Short mmCIF file of C-alpha atoms in Angstrom, two decimals:
data_model
loop_
_atom_site.label_atom_id
_atom_site.label_comp_id
_atom_site.label_asym_id
_atom_site.label_seq_id
_atom_site.Cartn_x
_atom_site.Cartn_y
_atom_site.Cartn_z
CA MET V 13 44.56 14.47 232.37
CA LYS V 14 47.63 12.61 233.59
CA LEU V 15 50.43 11.69 231.20
CA LEU V 16 52.33 8.41 231.44
CA ILE V 17 55.58 7.99 229.51
CA LYS V 18 56.38 4.28 229.42
CA ASN V 19 59.44 2.18 228.68
CA GLY V 20 61.79 5.04 227.80
CA ARG V 21 65.49 5.29 228.56
CA VAL V 22 65.32 8.07 231.13
CA ILE V 23 68.50 10.17 231.00
CA ASP V 24 68.50 12.65 233.87
CA PRO V 25 71.67 14.72 234.30
CA GLY V 26 70.22 16.26 237.46
CA CYS V 27 70.80 13.01 239.35
CA LYS V 28 73.05 11.18 236.83
CA GLN V 29 70.37 8.55 236.22
CA ASP V 30 70.34 6.53 233.02
CA GLU V 31 67.92 3.59 232.99
CA VAL V 32 64.69 2.34 231.45
CA MET V 33 61.85 3.73 233.53
CA ASP V 34 58.36 5.23 233.41
CA LEU V 35 57.43 8.84 234.17
CA LEU V 36 54.03 9.91 235.47
CA VAL V 37 53.06 13.55 234.96
CA GLU V 38 50.17 15.33 236.64
CA ASN V 39 49.26 19.02 236.86
CA GLY V 40 52.36 19.98 234.92
CA ARG V 41 54.84 18.22 237.19
CA ILE V 42 56.60 14.88 237.38
CA VAL V 43 54.95 12.95 240.19
CA LYS V 44 56.47 9.49 239.77
CA LYS V 45 59.65 8.11 238.24
CA GLU V 46 60.05 4.37 238.61
CA THR V 47 59.99 1.11 236.72
CA GLN V 48 56.62 -0.11 235.48
CA ILE V 49 54.29 2.45 237.04
CA LYS V 50 50.90 0.86 237.67
CA GLU V 51 48.09 3.23 236.77
CA CYS V 52 44.67 2.83 235.20
CA GLU V 53 45.62 3.61 231.61
CA LYS V 54 42.03 4.48 230.70
CA GLU V 55 42.50 7.70 232.65
CA LEU V 56 45.86 8.49 231.11
CA ASN V 57 47.42 9.91 228.00
CA VAL V 58 50.05 7.24 227.38
CA ILE V 59 53.21 7.59 225.31
CA ASP V 60 55.20 4.42 224.70
CA ALA V 61 58.82 5.61 224.53
CA LYS V 62 60.39 2.20 224.00
CA GLY V 63 63.73 2.58 222.23
CA CYS V 64 63.78 6.33 222.89
CA PHE V 65 65.75 8.70 225.07
CA VAL V 66 63.58 10.55 227.58
CA MET V 67 65.49 13.70 228.49
CA PRO V 68 64.78 16.96 230.27
CA GLY V 69 63.37 19.45 227.79
CA PHE V 70 66.09 21.08 225.71
CA ILE V 71 66.95 24.73 226.45
CA ASP V 72 68.37 26.95 223.70
CA LEU V 73 70.27 29.97 224.99
CA HIS V 74 70.63 31.56 221.57
CA VAL V 75 67.61 32.14 219.32
CA HIS V 76 66.57 34.99 217.04
CA LEU V 77 62.78 35.23 216.95
CA ARG V 78 62.86 38.46 214.89
CA GLU V 79 59.68 39.87 216.47
CA PRO V 80 59.11 42.80 216.81
CA GLY V 81 59.90 44.40 213.50
CA LEU V 82 61.22 41.58 211.33
CA GLU V 83 58.23 39.27 211.16
CA HIS V 84 58.87 38.46 207.50
CA LYS V 85 61.83 36.38 208.77
CA GLU V 86 60.20 34.76 211.83
CA THR V 87 57.58 35.42 214.50
CA ILE V 88 57.39 34.44 218.13
CA ALA V 89 54.71 31.90 217.25
CA THR V 90 56.55 30.27 214.33
CA GLY V 91 59.89 30.27 216.14
CA ALA V 92 58.30 28.63 219.15
CA ARG V 93 56.69 25.97 216.95
CA ALA V 94 60.07 25.29 215.37
CA ALA V 95 61.54 24.97 218.86
CA ALA V 96 58.89 22.44 219.86
CA ARG V 97 59.50 20.44 216.69
CA GLY V 98 63.21 20.39 217.57
CA GLY V 99 62.69 19.19 221.15
CA PHE V 100 63.27 22.57 222.82
CA THR V 101 60.95 23.46 225.69
CA THR V 102 62.64 26.77 226.59
CA ILE V 103 64.31 29.26 224.26
CA CYS V 104 66.14 32.53 224.92
CA ALA V 105 65.35 35.30 222.44
CA MET V 106 68.17 37.65 221.53
CA PRO V 107 67.48 41.40 221.65
CA ASN V 108 68.56 42.49 218.15
CA THR V 109 65.03 43.04 216.86
CA LYS V 110 63.65 46.28 215.38
CA PRO V 111 63.35 48.07 217.71
CA VAL V 112 66.00 46.56 219.94
CA ILE V 113 64.87 45.06 223.25
CA ASP V 114 66.60 47.66 225.38
CA ASN V 115 63.85 48.77 227.77
CA VAL V 116 61.10 47.38 229.97
CA ASP V 117 58.18 48.07 227.62
CA ARG V 118 59.76 46.21 224.71
CA LEU V 119 60.78 43.32 226.92
CA ARG V 120 57.27 43.02 228.30
CA PHE V 121 55.87 43.03 224.77
CA VAL V 122 57.85 39.89 223.93
CA LEU V 123 57.05 38.14 227.21
CA ASN V 124 53.33 38.97 227.02
CA LYS V 125 53.09 37.98 223.35
CA SER V 126 54.93 34.74 224.11
CA GLU V 127 52.43 33.88 226.83
CA GLN V 128 49.67 34.23 224.26
CA VAL V 129 51.12 32.50 221.19
CA ALA V 130 54.24 30.46 222.03
CA ALA V 131 54.12 26.69 222.30
CA VAL V 132 57.24 26.70 224.51
CA HIS V 133 58.70 28.87 227.26
CA VAL V 134 60.29 32.04 225.87
CA CYS V 135 62.89 33.91 227.92
CA GLN V 136 64.04 37.33 226.78
CA VAL V 137 67.61 38.59 226.80
CA GLY V 138 68.03 42.36 227.17
CA ALA V 139 70.45 44.50 225.20
CA VAL V 140 73.59 45.84 226.85
CA THR V 141 73.38 49.29 225.26
CA VAL V 142 70.64 51.54 223.93
CA SER V 143 69.71 50.42 220.40
CA GLN V 144 72.86 48.26 220.52
CA MET V 145 74.83 51.33 219.47
CA GLY V 146 77.52 50.82 222.11
CA GLU V 147 77.28 54.36 223.43
CA GLU V 148 75.18 54.24 226.63
CA LEU V 149 73.86 51.45 228.80
CA ALA V 150 70.33 50.20 228.29
CA ASP V 151 67.93 49.99 231.25
CA ILE V 152 69.55 46.76 232.41
CA GLU V 153 68.25 46.84 235.98
CA GLY V 154 64.71 47.62 234.86
CA MET V 155 64.73 44.79 232.31
CA VAL V 156 66.05 42.29 234.85
CA LYS V 157 63.31 43.26 237.31
CA ALA V 158 60.80 42.78 234.48
CA GLY V 159 62.10 39.28 233.71
CA ALA V 160 65.20 39.46 231.50
CA VAL V 161 67.35 36.39 232.16
CA ALA V 162 70.60 37.86 230.80
CA ILE V 163 72.06 40.70 228.77
CA SER V 164 73.76 40.49 225.40
CA GLU V 165 74.78 42.67 222.49
CA ASP V 166 74.46 39.65 220.21
CA GLY V 167 75.22 40.37 216.59
CA LYS V 168 78.17 42.52 217.65
CA SER V 169 80.54 43.17 220.54
CA VAL V 170 80.51 46.18 222.82
CA MET V 171 83.75 47.74 221.65
CA ASN V 172 83.87 50.43 224.37
CA VAL V 173 85.72 48.51 227.08
CA ARG V 174 84.96 50.95 229.88
CA LEU V 175 81.23 50.85 229.11
CA TYR V 176 81.26 47.06 228.87
CA GLU V 177 83.06 46.78 232.20
CA GLU V 178 80.31 48.94 233.72
CA ALA V 179 77.65 46.67 232.22
CA MET V 180 79.41 43.55 233.49
CA SER V 181 79.71 45.01 236.99
CA LEU V 182 76.00 45.78 236.98
CA ALA V 183 75.17 42.28 235.71
CA GLN V 184 77.28 40.81 238.50
CA THR V 185 75.36 42.86 241.08
CA LEU V 186 72.05 41.74 239.55
CA ASP V 187 73.28 38.12 239.41
CA ILE V 188 72.63 37.60 235.70
CA PRO V 189 75.04 36.34 233.02
CA VAL V 190 76.43 38.30 230.12
CA LEU V 191 76.07 36.41 226.81
CA ALA V 192 78.96 37.56 224.67
CA HIS V 193 79.19 37.68 220.88
CA CYS V 194 82.96 37.89 220.41
CA GLU V 195 83.87 39.80 217.28
CA ASP V 196 86.29 42.68 216.85
CA LYS V 197 84.49 44.89 214.35
CA ASN V 198 87.72 46.69 213.55
CA LEU V 199 89.24 43.43 212.33
CA VAL V 200 86.28 41.84 210.56
CA GLY V 201 86.01 44.51 207.88
CA ALA V 202 84.02 43.26 204.89
CA GLY V 203 84.66 39.60 205.75
CA VAL V 204 82.28 36.99 204.38
CA LEU V 205 83.78 33.53 204.97
CA ASN V 206 86.62 32.11 207.04
CA LYS V 207 89.92 33.62 206.01
CA GLY V 208 91.62 30.78 204.19
CA LYS V 209 91.64 28.72 201.05
CA LYS V 210 87.87 28.88 200.52
CA SER V 211 87.62 32.66 200.77
CA GLU V 212 90.55 32.90 198.36
CA GLU V 213 88.97 30.41 195.96
CA LEU V 214 85.65 32.29 195.98
CA ARG V 215 87.39 35.68 195.90
CA VAL V 216 85.67 37.15 198.95
CA ASP V 217 87.11 38.84 202.04
CA GLY V 218 87.96 36.53 204.90
CA ILE V 219 87.21 36.57 208.62
CA SER V 220 90.26 35.39 210.56
CA ASN V 221 90.24 33.47 213.84
CA LEU V 222 91.76 36.54 215.44
CA VAL V 223 88.45 38.40 214.98
CA GLU V 224 86.93 36.05 217.57
CA ASP V 225 89.95 35.18 219.66
CA ILE V 226 90.97 38.71 220.59
CA ILE V 227 87.53 39.52 222.03
CA VAL V 228 87.29 36.15 223.80
CA ALA V 229 90.53 37.03 225.58
CA ARG V 230 89.33 40.56 226.36
CA ASP V 231 85.97 39.42 227.71
CA ILE V 232 87.53 36.73 229.88
CA MET V 233 89.82 39.36 231.40
CA LEU V 234 86.83 41.61 232.03
CA ALA V 235 84.98 38.72 233.65
CA LYS V 236 87.98 38.08 235.87
CA GLU V 237 87.98 41.73 236.94
CA THR V 238 84.21 42.10 237.47
CA LYS V 239 83.49 38.53 238.66
CA VAL V 240 80.47 38.42 236.35
CA LYS V 241 79.13 35.17 234.93
CA LEU V 242 80.33 35.28 231.33
CA HIS V 243 78.84 33.01 228.69
CA LEU V 244 80.63 32.94 225.33
CA CYS V 245 78.26 32.52 222.40
CA HIS V 246 78.85 30.43 219.25
CA CYS V 247 82.56 29.69 219.76
CA SER V 248 84.20 28.60 216.51
CA THR V 249 87.99 28.50 216.95
CA LYS V 250 90.50 26.16 218.55
CA ASP V 251 91.98 29.00 220.59
CA SER V 252 88.58 29.87 222.04
CA VAL V 253 88.51 26.36 223.49
CA LEU V 254 92.01 26.76 224.91
CA MET V 255 91.17 30.10 226.49
CA VAL V 256 87.96 28.77 228.06
CA GLU V 257 89.90 25.84 229.50
CA GLU V 258 92.54 28.13 231.01
CA ALA V 259 89.94 30.55 232.36
CA LYS V 260 88.13 27.74 234.15
CA LYS V 261 91.38 26.50 235.67
CA LYS V 262 91.85 29.99 237.12
CA GLY V 263 88.36 30.03 238.61
CA ILE V 264 86.93 32.64 236.25
CA LEU V 265 83.17 32.29 235.91
CA VAL V 266 83.03 31.47 232.22
CA THR V 267 80.86 29.07 230.23
CA ALA V 268 80.80 28.56 226.48
CA GLU V 269 78.55 27.25 223.74
CA VAL V 270 79.10 25.57 220.38
CA CYS V 271 76.54 25.56 217.56
CA PRO V 272 75.73 22.39 215.60
CA HIS V 273 76.86 23.91 212.31
CA HIS V 274 80.26 24.68 213.82
CA PHE V 275 80.83 21.08 214.93
CA SER V 276 79.29 19.56 211.80
CA LEU V 277 80.78 21.54 208.90
CA THR V 278 84.09 23.04 207.84
CA GLU V 279 84.99 25.65 205.24
CA ASP V 280 85.67 22.74 202.87
CA ASP V 281 81.92 21.98 202.80
CA ILE V 282 80.97 25.40 201.44
CA VAL V 283 79.23 25.23 198.09
CA GLU V 284 79.96 28.15 195.78
CA GLY V 285 76.99 30.47 195.49
CA ASP V 286 75.03 28.82 198.33
CA THR V 287 74.59 31.52 200.97
CA ASN V 288 73.18 29.00 203.43
CA TYR V 289 76.83 28.35 204.24
CA LYS V 290 77.29 31.99 205.27
CA MET V 291 77.06 32.48 209.02
CA ASN V 292 78.83 34.50 211.69
CA PRO V 293 81.20 33.25 213.01
CA PRO V 294 82.00 31.50 209.75
CA LEU V 295 82.64 27.81 209.17
CA ARG V 296 86.26 27.22 210.16
CA THR V 297 88.93 24.60 209.41
CA LYS V 298 88.98 20.89 210.22
CA GLU V 299 91.46 21.64 213.00
CA ASP V 300 89.06 24.12 214.59
CA VAL V 301 86.11 21.73 214.29
CA GLU V 302 88.04 18.90 215.92
CA ALA V 303 89.02 21.21 218.78
CA LEU V 304 85.36 22.15 219.30
CA LYS V 305 84.30 18.50 219.36
CA LEU V 306 87.00 17.61 221.86
CA GLY V 307 86.07 20.67 223.91
CA LEU V 308 82.53 19.36 224.15
CA LYS V 309 83.73 15.82 224.85
CA ASN V 310 86.03 16.97 227.64
CA ASN V 311 83.37 19.26 229.16
CA ILE V 312 85.37 22.41 228.48
CA MET V 313 82.54 23.70 226.32
CA ASP V 314 79.33 23.56 228.35
CA VAL V 315 76.41 24.15 226.02
CA ILE V 316 75.07 23.33 222.57
CA ALA V 317 72.99 26.25 221.26
CA THR V 318 71.59 26.88 217.81
CA ASP V 319 72.00 30.61 217.03
CA HIS V 320 68.75 30.07 215.10
CA ALA V 321 68.86 32.95 212.59
CA PRO V 322 65.99 32.86 210.08
CA HIS V 323 66.05 35.03 206.97
CA HIS V 324 63.58 35.46 204.12
CA LYS V 325 64.46 33.50 200.98
CA SER V 326 64.79 36.73 198.98
CA GLU V 327 67.52 37.91 201.34
CA LYS V 328 69.48 34.68 201.13
CA ALA V 329 69.07 34.76 197.33
CA LEU V 330 71.56 37.63 197.19
CA SER V 331 75.26 37.09 196.45
CA MET V 332 77.61 35.54 198.99
CA LYS V 333 78.96 39.01 199.62
CA ASP V 334 75.57 40.70 200.11
CA ALA V 335 73.39 38.03 201.72
CA PRO V 336 72.88 38.25 205.51
CA PHE V 337 74.76 36.00 207.89
CA GLY V 338 72.90 33.17 209.61
CA ILE V 339 71.05 29.88 209.31
CA VAL V 340 68.10 28.25 211.07
CA GLY V 341 68.93 25.54 213.57
CA LEU V 342 66.11 24.68 215.99
CA GLU V 343 64.75 21.78 213.95
CA THR V 344 68.08 20.09 213.16
CA ALA V 345 70.14 20.61 216.33
CA ALA V 346 69.24 17.40 218.15
CA ALA V 347 69.76 15.21 215.10
CA LEU V 348 73.10 16.84 214.30
CA THR V 349 74.17 16.24 217.90
CA ILE V 350 73.25 12.56 217.62
CA THR V 351 74.76 12.17 214.14
CA GLU V 352 78.01 14.07 214.62
CA LEU V 353 78.74 13.70 218.33
CA VAL V 354 76.92 10.80 219.98
CA GLU V 355 77.15 8.33 217.09
CA LYS V 356 80.84 9.20 216.59
CA GLY V 357 81.74 8.78 220.25
CA TYR V 358 82.39 12.40 221.22
CA LEU V 359 79.44 12.62 223.62
CA THR V 360 77.56 10.11 225.71
CA PRO V 361 73.77 10.45 225.82
CA MET V 362 74.18 11.85 229.35
CA GLN V 363 76.54 14.54 228.08
CA MET V 364 74.07 15.38 225.34
CA ALA V 365 71.38 15.96 227.96
CA GLU V 366 73.78 18.07 229.99
CA LYS V 367 74.72 20.30 227.08
CA LEU V 368 71.23 20.71 225.68
CA SER V 369 69.33 21.02 228.95
CA PHE V 370 71.01 20.84 232.37
CA ASN V 371 73.92 23.20 231.68
CA PRO V 372 71.88 25.84 229.81
CA ALA V 373 69.47 25.91 232.75
CA LYS V 374 72.36 26.56 235.11
CA VAL V 375 73.75 29.36 232.95
CA ILE V 376 70.56 31.44 233.21
CA GLY V 377 69.49 30.22 236.65
CA LEU V 378 66.40 28.21 235.68
CA ASP V 379 65.10 25.43 237.91
CA LYS V 380 64.96 23.08 234.95
CA GLY V 381 67.16 20.57 233.18
CA THR V 382 66.23 17.57 235.31
CA LEU V 383 63.52 14.92 235.49
CA GLU V 384 63.45 14.62 239.26
CA VAL V 385 60.09 14.09 240.96
CA GLY V 386 58.43 17.39 241.75
CA LYS V 387 60.05 19.29 238.90
CA THR V 388 58.22 20.94 236.01
CA ALA V 389 57.37 18.40 233.34
CA ASP V 390 59.39 19.84 230.45
CA ILE V 391 60.40 16.67 228.61
CA THR V 392 61.92 15.69 225.27
CA ILE V 393 61.47 12.22 223.79
CA LEU V 394 64.03 11.37 221.10
CA ASN V 395 64.51 8.24 219.03
CA PRO V 396 68.30 8.11 218.53
CA ASP V 397 68.17 5.41 215.86
CA ARG V 398 65.54 6.77 213.51
CA GLU V 399 66.90 8.24 210.29
CA TRP V 400 65.25 11.13 208.47
CA THR V 401 66.07 13.50 205.67
CA VAL V 402 66.03 17.26 206.23
CA ASP V 403 63.17 18.76 204.21
CA THR V 404 62.81 22.51 204.69
CA GLU V 405 59.23 22.41 203.41
CA GLU V 406 58.37 20.57 206.60
CA PHE V 407 59.97 23.19 208.85
CA ALA V 408 57.72 25.06 211.26
CA SER V 409 60.12 28.00 211.05
CA LEU V 410 59.49 30.65 208.43
CA GLY V 411 63.19 30.45 207.70
CA LYS V 412 64.29 27.71 205.32
CA ASN V 413 67.93 28.83 205.23
CA THR V 414 69.94 25.76 206.17
CA PRO V 415 72.96 24.07 204.58
CA PHE V 416 71.62 20.72 205.81
CA ALA V 417 68.68 20.52 203.37
CA GLY V 418 68.58 17.04 201.86
CA LYS V 419 71.02 15.63 204.42
CA LYS V 420 70.17 12.32 206.06
CA LEU V 421 70.45 12.49 209.85
CA ARG V 422 69.92 10.15 212.79
CA GLY V 423 67.85 11.15 215.78
CA GLN V 424 64.16 12.00 215.50
CA ILE V 425 62.25 14.09 218.02
CA MET V 426 59.18 11.99 218.83
CA ALA V 427 57.47 14.28 221.35
CA THR V 428 58.01 17.56 223.14
CA ILE V 429 56.20 18.17 226.42
CA VAL V 430 55.90 21.60 228.06
CA ASP V 431 54.41 21.94 231.55
CA GLY V 432 52.99 18.44 231.16
CA GLU V 433 51.26 19.19 227.85
CA VAL V 434 52.31 17.55 224.58
CA VAL V 435 53.09 20.48 222.26
CA TYR V 436 54.64 18.40 219.49
CA ARG V 437 54.19 14.76 218.48
CA HIS V 438 55.94 13.23 215.49
CA LYS V 439 53.44 11.73 213.10
#
């Protein structure tokens, strides 16, 4: 059946179009985009998107699906449902599962399982090294031939510079990006929260900005040397923004992402004993947060990604020192972007579409992120004015670990469409 989306504000960063229009979808593709499409509505599935943004389906470059091996935290099926509920039509799964996705068989397991159970498109990122131990390269070429869209050692940095340079050179030859988690493990120690007044107040070890900044600088220099496409994950410091800006001025192929929690919260928001405020990188200072927002506003930072990191409630019930790092983010990302960035004038709706869809597609080389006629009908419909309160009991994710529980946000996902099929519709 055909799908007609009527009366929506179509925001298409692929052609810089922003106007009220209709979209007609047939056989999984956009076949018409014009004002007041005339079709026999008896033969159509019609969605009236009046008052809503109609954007290319969101693409999340940074998701932890936990399967295989950690299904008590999340599964491919539940993570994909959470993505659909959050407006994401494509997600990139990080490789730090158990076992690690470091060879072709494990990669194919995720891709094949995703085809069977996932409501959205799932791309798999391959590990840089075997078992993410940092000692020998994984089968990068084999994984890329089998469908890996990138490589990453997410959860840690490859500390062996010579080995990482070899991996980057191979990634450059294979024309895939390296997604870099920038953290000097020799500096982080037993750090729990940002090194500052809050870590002192709560009497826990701190994680300084230098932990991130020193590896950002190193990886940019390696990217300059190898000419690889480097994508910096979950940037959290003001100096990361400065270094990305300088690298781009010098023509280095670097892109960077910011997570919603890092542009929405500071260390001052941390509630004692609530481990949902524990993530890596940690929540930083107001100065860092403002730099991240301005970096997004000025198009220095290219992408908004969630770093969706579900954990079982028993794990997050441990002490601040012992609980695992990470929060869920797929189901709150769009609303936090509207609430903290669009409503406050940091981003235009067009920039929001760029950072949640068009730019992520470019980073991993997907022919997505636009609503042009002929393109795959991956579409997100968002009501920017509707308010809602975050209720973790309504989450599709198995993970309920979010510091935004009970928070009132603006921006409600009304429908998510994948390959022309409605996979989520707000009730």
